Short mmCIF file of C-alpha atoms and ligand atoms in Angstrom, two decimals:
data_model
loop_
_atom_site.label_atom_id
_atom_site.label_comp_id
_atom_site.label_asym_id
_atom_site.label_seq_id
_atom_site.Cartn_x
_atom_site.Cartn_y
_atom_site.Cartn_z
CA MET A 1 -6.22 20.42 -1.38
CA LEU A 2 -8.74 21.16 -4.06
CA SER A 3 -6.18 20.96 -6.82
CA VAL A 4 -5.07 17.54 -5.58
CA MET A 5 -8.61 16.27 -5.64
CA GLU A 6 -9.15 17.69 -9.07
CA ASP A 7 -5.96 16.10 -10.31
CA GLU A 8 -7.15 12.77 -9.01
CA ARG A 9 -10.39 13.23 -10.84
CA VAL A 10 -8.65 14.08 -14.06
CA ILE A 11 -6.39 11.05 -13.75
CA SER A 12 -9.28 8.75 -13.03
CA GLU A 13 -11.20 10.20 -15.99
CA GLU A 14 -8.27 9.29 -18.21
CA LEU A 15 -8.00 5.81 -16.82
CA LYS A 16 -11.69 5.12 -17.28
CA SER A 17 -12.17 1.83 -19.02
CA GLU A 18 -14.24 1.57 -22.14
CA ASP A 19 -16.98 -0.04 -20.05
CA GLN A 20 -17.14 2.94 -17.72
CA ALA A 21 -17.25 5.36 -20.63
CA ILE A 22 -20.16 3.36 -22.05
CA ASP A 23 -21.91 3.50 -18.67
CA LEU A 24 -21.88 7.29 -18.86
CA THR A 25 -23.54 7.23 -22.27
CA LEU A 26 -26.20 4.82 -21.00
CA ARG A 27 -27.11 7.00 -18.05
CA PRO A 28 -30.43 8.80 -18.49
CA LYS A 29 -30.14 12.58 -18.16
CA THR A 30 -33.74 13.52 -17.47
CA LEU A 31 -36.50 12.21 -15.20
CA LYS A 32 -38.48 11.39 -18.33
CA ASP A 33 -35.74 9.03 -19.53
CA TYR A 34 -35.22 7.50 -16.10
CA ILE A 35 -37.06 4.17 -16.08
CA GLY A 36 -38.63 2.76 -12.89
CA GLN A 37 -38.67 4.08 -9.30
CA ASP A 38 -41.97 5.79 -10.08
CA ALA A 39 -42.77 6.90 -6.54
CA ILE A 40 -39.37 8.60 -6.19
CA LYS A 41 -39.74 10.31 -9.55
CA ALA A 42 -43.20 11.62 -8.62
CA ASN A 43 -41.90 13.11 -5.38
CA LEU A 44 -38.80 14.52 -7.01
CA LYS A 45 -40.82 16.18 -9.76
CA ILE A 46 -42.76 18.12 -7.13
CA ALA A 47 -39.65 19.08 -5.17
CA LEU A 48 -37.89 20.23 -8.34
CA ALA A 49 -40.87 22.21 -9.61
CA ALA A 50 -41.38 23.88 -6.22
CA ALA A 51 -37.71 24.80 -5.95
CA LYS A 52 -37.75 26.26 -9.46
CA GLN A 53 -40.90 28.25 -8.65
CA ARG A 54 -39.28 29.73 -5.55
CA LYS A 55 -35.95 30.15 -7.34
CA GLU A 56 -34.25 28.31 -4.51
CA PRO A 57 -32.04 25.23 -4.46
CA ILE A 58 -33.87 22.04 -3.56
CA GLU A 59 -33.46 20.68 -0.07
CA HIS A 60 -30.68 18.24 0.69
CA VAL A 61 -31.44 14.74 -0.59
CA LEU A 62 -30.44 11.42 0.95
CA LEU A 63 -30.58 8.39 -1.36
CA HIS A 64 -30.23 4.92 0.02
CA GLY A 65 -30.42 1.47 -1.45
CA ASN A 66 -28.36 -1.46 -2.65
CA PRO A 67 -25.44 -0.96 -5.06
CA GLY A 68 -26.26 -0.46 -8.74
CA LEU A 69 -29.83 0.76 -8.32
CA GLY A 70 -29.14 4.24 -9.70
CA LYS A 71 -28.30 6.58 -6.81
CA THR A 72 -25.51 8.35 -8.71
CA THR A 73 -27.60 8.41 -11.88
CA LEU A 74 -30.42 10.08 -10.00
CA ALA A 75 -28.04 12.74 -8.65
CA TYR A 76 -26.93 13.56 -12.21
CA VAL A 77 -30.57 13.67 -13.32
CA ILE A 78 -31.43 16.15 -10.54
CA ALA A 79 -28.51 18.39 -11.54
CA HIS A 80 -29.50 18.21 -15.19
CA GLU A 81 -33.15 18.97 -14.45
CA LEU A 82 -32.15 22.02 -12.42
CA GLY A 83 -29.51 23.10 -14.91
CA VAL A 84 -26.84 23.35 -12.20
CA GLY A 85 -23.31 22.02 -11.76
CA ILE A 86 -22.54 18.84 -9.85
CA ARG A 87 -19.42 17.95 -7.93
CA ILE A 88 -18.87 14.26 -7.18
CA THR A 89 -16.96 12.89 -4.21
CA SER A 90 -17.28 10.12 -1.65
CA GLY A 91 -17.16 9.66 2.12
CA PRO A 92 -13.74 7.98 2.24
CA ALA A 93 -12.22 10.52 -0.22
CA ILE A 94 -12.83 13.35 2.26
CA GLU A 95 -10.06 12.67 4.73
CA ARG A 96 -9.73 16.02 6.47
CA ALA A 97 -12.03 18.93 7.24
CA GLY A 98 -9.87 21.00 4.88
CA ASP A 99 -10.76 18.70 1.99
CA LEU A 100 -14.45 19.37 2.56
CA ALA A 101 -13.84 23.11 3.04
CA ALA A 102 -12.02 23.26 -0.30
CA ILE A 103 -14.89 21.53 -2.07
CA LEU A 104 -17.61 23.60 -0.43
CA THR A 105 -15.96 26.93 -1.15
CA SER A 106 -15.48 25.98 -4.80
CA LEU A 107 -19.21 25.44 -5.41
CA ALA A 108 -21.36 27.99 -7.21
CA ASP A 109 -24.78 29.08 -5.97
CA GLY A 110 -27.32 26.31 -6.57
CA ASP A 111 -24.68 23.66 -7.33
CA ILE A 112 -25.03 20.09 -6.20
CA LEU A 113 -22.47 18.32 -4.09
CA PHE A 114 -22.84 14.55 -4.39
CA ILE A 115 -21.23 12.51 -1.63
CA ASP A 116 -21.30 8.79 -2.30
CA GLU A 117 -20.77 6.25 0.49
CA MET A 118 -21.95 8.81 2.99
CA HIS A 119 -21.79 6.19 5.78
CA ARG A 120 -17.99 6.21 5.49
CA LEU A 121 -17.70 9.92 6.24
CA ASN A 122 -15.60 10.54 9.28
CA ARG A 123 -17.42 11.97 12.31
CA ALA A 124 -15.18 15.07 12.59
CA ILE A 125 -16.10 15.95 9.01
CA GLU A 126 -19.77 15.43 9.71
CA GLU A 127 -19.45 18.23 12.27
CA VAL A 128 -18.21 20.60 9.55
CA LEU A 129 -21.09 19.54 7.35
CA TYR A 130 -23.86 20.40 9.85
CA PRO A 131 -23.61 24.23 9.74
CA ALA A 132 -22.85 24.02 6.03
CA MET A 133 -26.07 22.11 5.40
CA GLU A 134 -28.21 24.13 7.78
CA ASP A 135 -27.01 27.70 7.43
CA PHE A 136 -24.59 27.58 4.48
CA LYS A 137 -21.78 28.55 6.82
CA LEU A 138 -18.34 27.09 7.20
CA ASP A 139 -16.71 27.20 10.61
CA LEU A 140 -12.97 27.10 10.23
CA VAL A 141 -10.56 26.78 13.13
CA VAL A 142 -7.53 28.96 12.55
CA GLY A 143 -4.38 28.36 14.55
CA LYS A 144 -3.65 25.91 17.35
CA GLY A 145 -3.77 25.80 21.13
CA PRO A 146 -4.98 28.74 23.26
CA GLY A 147 -4.65 31.18 20.34
CA ALA A 148 -6.94 29.14 18.10
CA ARG A 149 -10.08 30.90 16.94
CA THR A 150 -13.01 30.09 14.72
CA ILE A 151 -13.90 32.07 11.67
CA ARG A 152 -17.25 31.70 9.96
CA LEU A 153 -17.38 31.86 6.18
CA ASP A 154 -20.45 32.22 3.99
CA LEU A 155 -20.97 29.38 1.55
CA PRO A 156 -22.99 29.32 -1.66
CA ARG A 157 -26.50 27.91 -1.31
CA PHE A 158 -25.76 24.39 -2.46
CA THR A 159 -27.71 21.13 -2.32
CA LEU A 160 -26.07 18.10 -0.81
CA ILE A 161 -27.08 14.76 -2.29
CA GLY A 162 -25.82 11.96 -0.09
CA ALA A 163 -25.91 8.32 -1.11
CA THR A 164 -25.47 5.25 1.02
CA THR A 165 -25.95 1.51 0.89
CA ARG A 166 -26.16 1.45 4.69
CA MET A 167 -28.79 3.78 6.04
CA SER A 168 -28.59 2.24 9.53
CA VAL A 169 -25.00 3.46 9.92
CA ILE A 170 -25.82 7.11 9.12
CA SER A 171 -25.94 9.06 12.37
CA GLY A 172 -29.29 10.47 13.50
CA PRO A 173 -28.15 14.14 13.43
CA LEU A 174 -26.88 13.78 9.86
CA ARG A 175 -30.00 11.99 8.69
CA ASP A 176 -32.17 14.71 10.21
CA ARG A 177 -30.54 17.39 8.09
CA PHE A 178 -31.82 15.99 4.82
CA GLY A 179 -35.18 17.40 3.70
CA LEU A 180 -35.81 14.56 1.25
CA THR A 181 -34.98 10.91 1.78
CA PHE A 182 -35.59 8.26 -0.85
CA ARG A 183 -35.02 4.54 -0.73
CA LEU A 184 -34.27 2.96 -4.10
CA ASP A 185 -35.67 -0.53 -4.35
CA TYR A 186 -35.07 -3.39 -6.74
CA TYR A 187 -36.65 -2.63 -10.14
CA GLN A 188 -39.74 -4.28 -11.56
CA PRO A 189 -38.73 -6.94 -14.11
CA ASN A 190 -40.52 -5.11 -16.96
CA ASP A 191 -38.64 -1.90 -16.10
CA ILE A 192 -35.32 -3.78 -16.28
CA GLU A 193 -36.39 -5.08 -19.67
CA LYS A 194 -37.09 -1.52 -20.83
CA ILE A 195 -33.67 -0.43 -19.55
CA VAL A 196 -32.00 -3.27 -21.50
CA GLN A 197 -33.88 -2.26 -24.66
CA ARG A 198 -33.05 1.42 -24.20
CA SER A 199 -29.36 0.65 -23.65
CA ALA A 200 -29.28 -1.68 -26.68
CA MET A 201 -30.70 1.11 -28.78
CA ILE A 202 -28.09 3.61 -27.55
CA LEU A 203 -25.30 1.09 -28.17
CA GLY A 204 -26.70 0.19 -31.59
CA VAL A 205 -27.09 -3.49 -30.69
CA SER A 206 -29.70 -5.47 -32.55
CA LEU A 207 -31.48 -7.31 -29.75
CA ALA A 208 -34.46 -9.63 -30.17
CA PRO A 209 -37.25 -9.03 -27.60
CA GLU A 210 -36.79 -12.56 -26.15
CA ALA A 211 -33.07 -11.87 -25.77
CA ALA A 212 -33.84 -8.64 -23.87
CA GLN A 213 -36.20 -10.66 -21.65
CA GLU A 214 -33.50 -13.24 -20.99
CA ILE A 215 -30.92 -10.60 -20.00
CA ALA A 216 -33.49 -8.82 -17.83
CA ARG A 217 -34.48 -12.05 -16.10
CA ARG A 218 -30.87 -12.67 -15.03
CA ALA A 219 -30.05 -9.06 -14.08
CA ARG A 220 -30.93 -9.23 -10.37
CA ARG A 221 -33.51 -6.47 -10.89
CA THR A 222 -30.56 -4.05 -10.98
CA PRO A 223 -29.84 -1.63 -13.87
CA ARG A 224 -26.06 -1.75 -13.44
CA VAL A 225 -26.12 -5.53 -13.74
CA ALA A 226 -28.51 -5.37 -16.71
CA ASN A 227 -26.21 -3.03 -18.61
CA ARG A 228 -23.16 -5.11 -17.75
CA LEU A 229 -24.80 -8.31 -18.99
CA LEU A 230 -25.96 -6.57 -22.15
CA LYS A 231 -22.38 -5.50 -22.94
CA ARG A 232 -21.05 -9.01 -22.38
CA VAL A 233 -23.81 -10.54 -24.52
CA ARG A 234 -23.04 -7.98 -27.23
CA ASP A 235 -19.35 -8.99 -27.16
CA TYR A 236 -20.29 -12.66 -27.36
CA ALA A 237 -22.59 -12.11 -30.34
CA ALA A 238 -19.94 -10.07 -32.12
CA VAL A 239 -17.29 -12.76 -31.69
CA LYS A 240 -19.39 -15.92 -32.10
CA ALA A 241 -21.94 -14.69 -34.65
CA ASP A 242 -22.79 -11.64 -36.74
CA GLY A 243 -23.43 -9.32 -33.79
CA LYS A 244 -27.22 -9.69 -33.83
CA VAL A 245 -28.47 -11.03 -30.50
CA ASN A 246 -31.22 -13.63 -30.54
CA LYS A 247 -32.46 -15.57 -27.53
CA THR A 248 -30.20 -18.60 -28.13
CA LEU A 249 -27.08 -16.45 -28.30
CA ALA A 250 -28.10 -14.49 -25.20
CA VAL A 251 -28.63 -17.70 -23.21
CA GLU A 252 -25.31 -19.13 -24.44
CA ALA A 253 -23.45 -15.96 -23.51
CA LEU A 254 -25.01 -15.81 -20.05
CA GLU A 255 -24.31 -19.50 -19.40
CA THR A 256 -20.69 -18.94 -20.44
CA LEU A 257 -20.54 -16.21 -17.79
CA SER A 258 -21.97 -18.72 -15.26
CA ILE A 259 -25.01 -16.53 -14.69
CA ASP A 260 -27.88 -18.85 -13.90
CA PRO A 261 -31.56 -18.30 -14.84
CA LEU A 262 -32.22 -16.39 -11.60
CA GLY A 263 -29.17 -14.18 -12.10
CA LEU A 264 -26.96 -15.88 -9.52
CA ASP A 265 -23.26 -15.99 -10.34
CA GLU A 266 -20.42 -18.19 -9.15
CA ILE A 267 -19.95 -16.21 -5.92
CA ASP A 268 -23.64 -16.28 -4.98
CA ARG A 269 -23.62 -20.04 -5.42
CA ARG A 270 -20.43 -20.40 -3.40
CA ILE A 271 -22.01 -18.43 -0.56
CA LEU A 272 -25.04 -20.72 -0.52
CA GLU A 273 -22.91 -23.88 -0.92
CA THR A 274 -20.68 -22.78 1.95
CA ILE A 275 -23.65 -22.35 4.28
CA ILE A 276 -25.31 -25.59 3.14
CA ASP A 277 -22.32 -27.92 2.76
CA LYS A 278 -19.85 -26.64 5.31
CA PHE A 279 -22.24 -25.43 7.99
CA ASN A 280 -25.26 -27.67 7.58
CA GLY A 281 -27.42 -24.83 6.35
CA GLY A 282 -26.40 -22.44 9.14
CA PRO A 283 -26.64 -20.41 11.21
CA VAL A 284 -23.14 -19.21 10.37
CA GLY A 285 -21.55 -15.80 10.89
CA LEU A 286 -21.01 -13.37 8.03
CA SER A 287 -17.24 -13.15 8.56
CA THR A 288 -16.95 -16.95 8.51
CA ILE A 289 -18.75 -17.08 5.16
CA ALA A 290 -16.58 -14.28 3.77
CA ALA A 291 -13.38 -16.03 4.91
CA ALA A 292 -14.52 -19.35 3.44
CA ILE A 293 -15.00 -17.87 -0.01
CA ALA A 294 -12.06 -15.42 0.24
CA GLU A 295 -14.16 -12.27 -0.21
CA GLU A 296 -14.38 -9.06 1.83
CA THR A 297 -17.05 -9.12 4.54
CA GLU A 298 -18.49 -5.82 3.24
CA THR A 299 -18.71 -7.16 -0.31
CA VAL A 300 -20.62 -10.22 0.84
CA GLU A 301 -22.92 -8.13 3.02
CA GLU A 302 -23.55 -5.23 0.66
CA VAL A 303 -23.26 -6.73 -2.82
CA TYR A 304 -24.25 -10.39 -2.62
CA GLU A 305 -26.50 -10.86 0.39
CA PRO A 306 -29.20 -8.30 -0.44
CA PHE A 307 -30.26 -10.16 -3.57
CA LEU A 308 -30.10 -13.57 -1.87
CA LEU A 309 -32.30 -12.15 0.90
CA GLN A 310 -34.64 -10.67 -1.70
CA LEU A 311 -34.96 -14.08 -3.38
CA GLY A 312 -35.73 -15.65 -0.02
CA PHE A 313 -32.65 -17.89 -0.24
CA LEU A 314 -31.06 -16.54 2.89
CA HIS A 315 -32.24 -15.42 6.29
CA ARG A 316 -30.39 -13.21 8.71
CA THR A 317 -30.85 -14.40 12.28
CA SER A 318 -29.27 -13.22 15.52
CA ARG A 319 -27.00 -16.28 15.40
CA GLY A 320 -25.95 -15.86 11.77
CA ARG A 321 -27.00 -16.59 8.22
CA VAL A 322 -29.29 -19.51 7.40
CA ALA A 323 -29.98 -21.05 3.97
CA THR A 324 -33.68 -21.59 3.25
CA GLY A 325 -35.32 -24.63 1.67
CA GLU A 326 -35.63 -22.62 -1.57
CA ALA A 327 -31.85 -22.20 -1.65
CA TYR A 328 -31.38 -25.97 -1.27
CA LYS A 329 -33.84 -26.61 -4.09
CA HIS A 330 -32.23 -24.03 -6.38
CA LEU A 331 -28.89 -25.80 -5.96
CA GLY A 332 -30.56 -29.15 -6.64
CA ARG A 333 -30.35 -30.42 -3.05
CA THR A 334 -33.03 -31.85 -0.79
CA PRO A 335 -33.78 -29.42 2.01
CA PRO A 336 -33.63 -30.81 5.54
CA PRO A 337 -36.85 -30.46 7.59
CA GLU A 338 -35.52 -27.49 9.56
CA ALA A 339 -34.80 -25.56 6.33
CA GLN A 340 -38.36 -26.23 5.17
CA ARG A 341 -39.65 -24.57 8.31
CA LEU A 342 -37.95 -21.32 7.29
CA GLU A 343 -40.28 -21.05 4.33
CA VAL A 344 -43.16 -19.85 6.50
N1 ADE D 401 -29.67 3.11 -16.99
C1 ADE D 401 -29.35 2.83 -15.73
N2 ADE D 401 -30.39 3.06 -14.92
C2 ADE D 401 -31.40 3.49 -15.69
C3 ADE D 401 -32.74 3.87 -15.44
N3 ADE D 401 -33.26 3.83 -14.21
N4 ADE D 401 -33.47 4.27 -16.47
C4 ADE D 401 -32.96 4.29 -17.69
N5 ADE D 401 -31.73 3.93 -18.00
C5 ADE D 401 -30.95 3.53 -17.01
#
């Protein structure tokens, strides 16, 4: 099982696009280089220092927050700071208990196991994880039927770092087994600007400060988006000009990508237009919105909605999603009186 998973990893490494390879070079390796999330960094510093003092692995860490805010990056940073190995997998990739057993037994003492999309871990596998997390033991069932018996194997003292975009779906017993839980929030605009400048420096892009500001302003307060926009602006400047990015070029590039001044893209606007034009501003159910714009329900809920909620353009009510007066105004429409009331 392990060899299959490793093969898959090797194949996916080879197929990595240039963009993904760049993302790896942009990732900070140390807490010092990691911009933003100051409260999390302060707490992590203490946990890391204490673990080093005691010469023990740090406790299991659960990271939650919207996509692109740096959960995986933080896991790499923790491994780097501790000088230990890290094994990356995800909830849906672990199909059988044997898959997890193969991974766990391949770890070295102190290693980190990073499980992304923890909320998609199957419940039977969660059961295998409990004794592994608590006592570093693996209970394996050998054989079938009346002759089946359980053998208990010792595991290395590893640290599990779990990441999820959906904390509410993580079962209570699993949540309770993490010693440290951190919620990553949207970044401060000036931190996003610093990330854009840092990435431009690593990529060797000449970027005017106003251009960095413009990219940061449209990056949804999310590092992954900021780096993506920077790469597209860099391409644009290389093709349309001499590669140096000034504010005018940055704005032109972002407008060409249909990214508006608040960072909304075509799909965000279609979501809002669907609610406003087709459903009179709502309430309308999530699956109806997703069907109307031909997107997956999960993508709408986990990728697009959080930022629209953060902007105050959308409200979630028990009867469905509602567009606020601010959303009407942003799209250049006159809000009806009932949408105005949602502003309070
Ligand atoms: N690149 C992506 N996320 C980052 C962060 N938080 N700090 C620095 N560079 C980053």
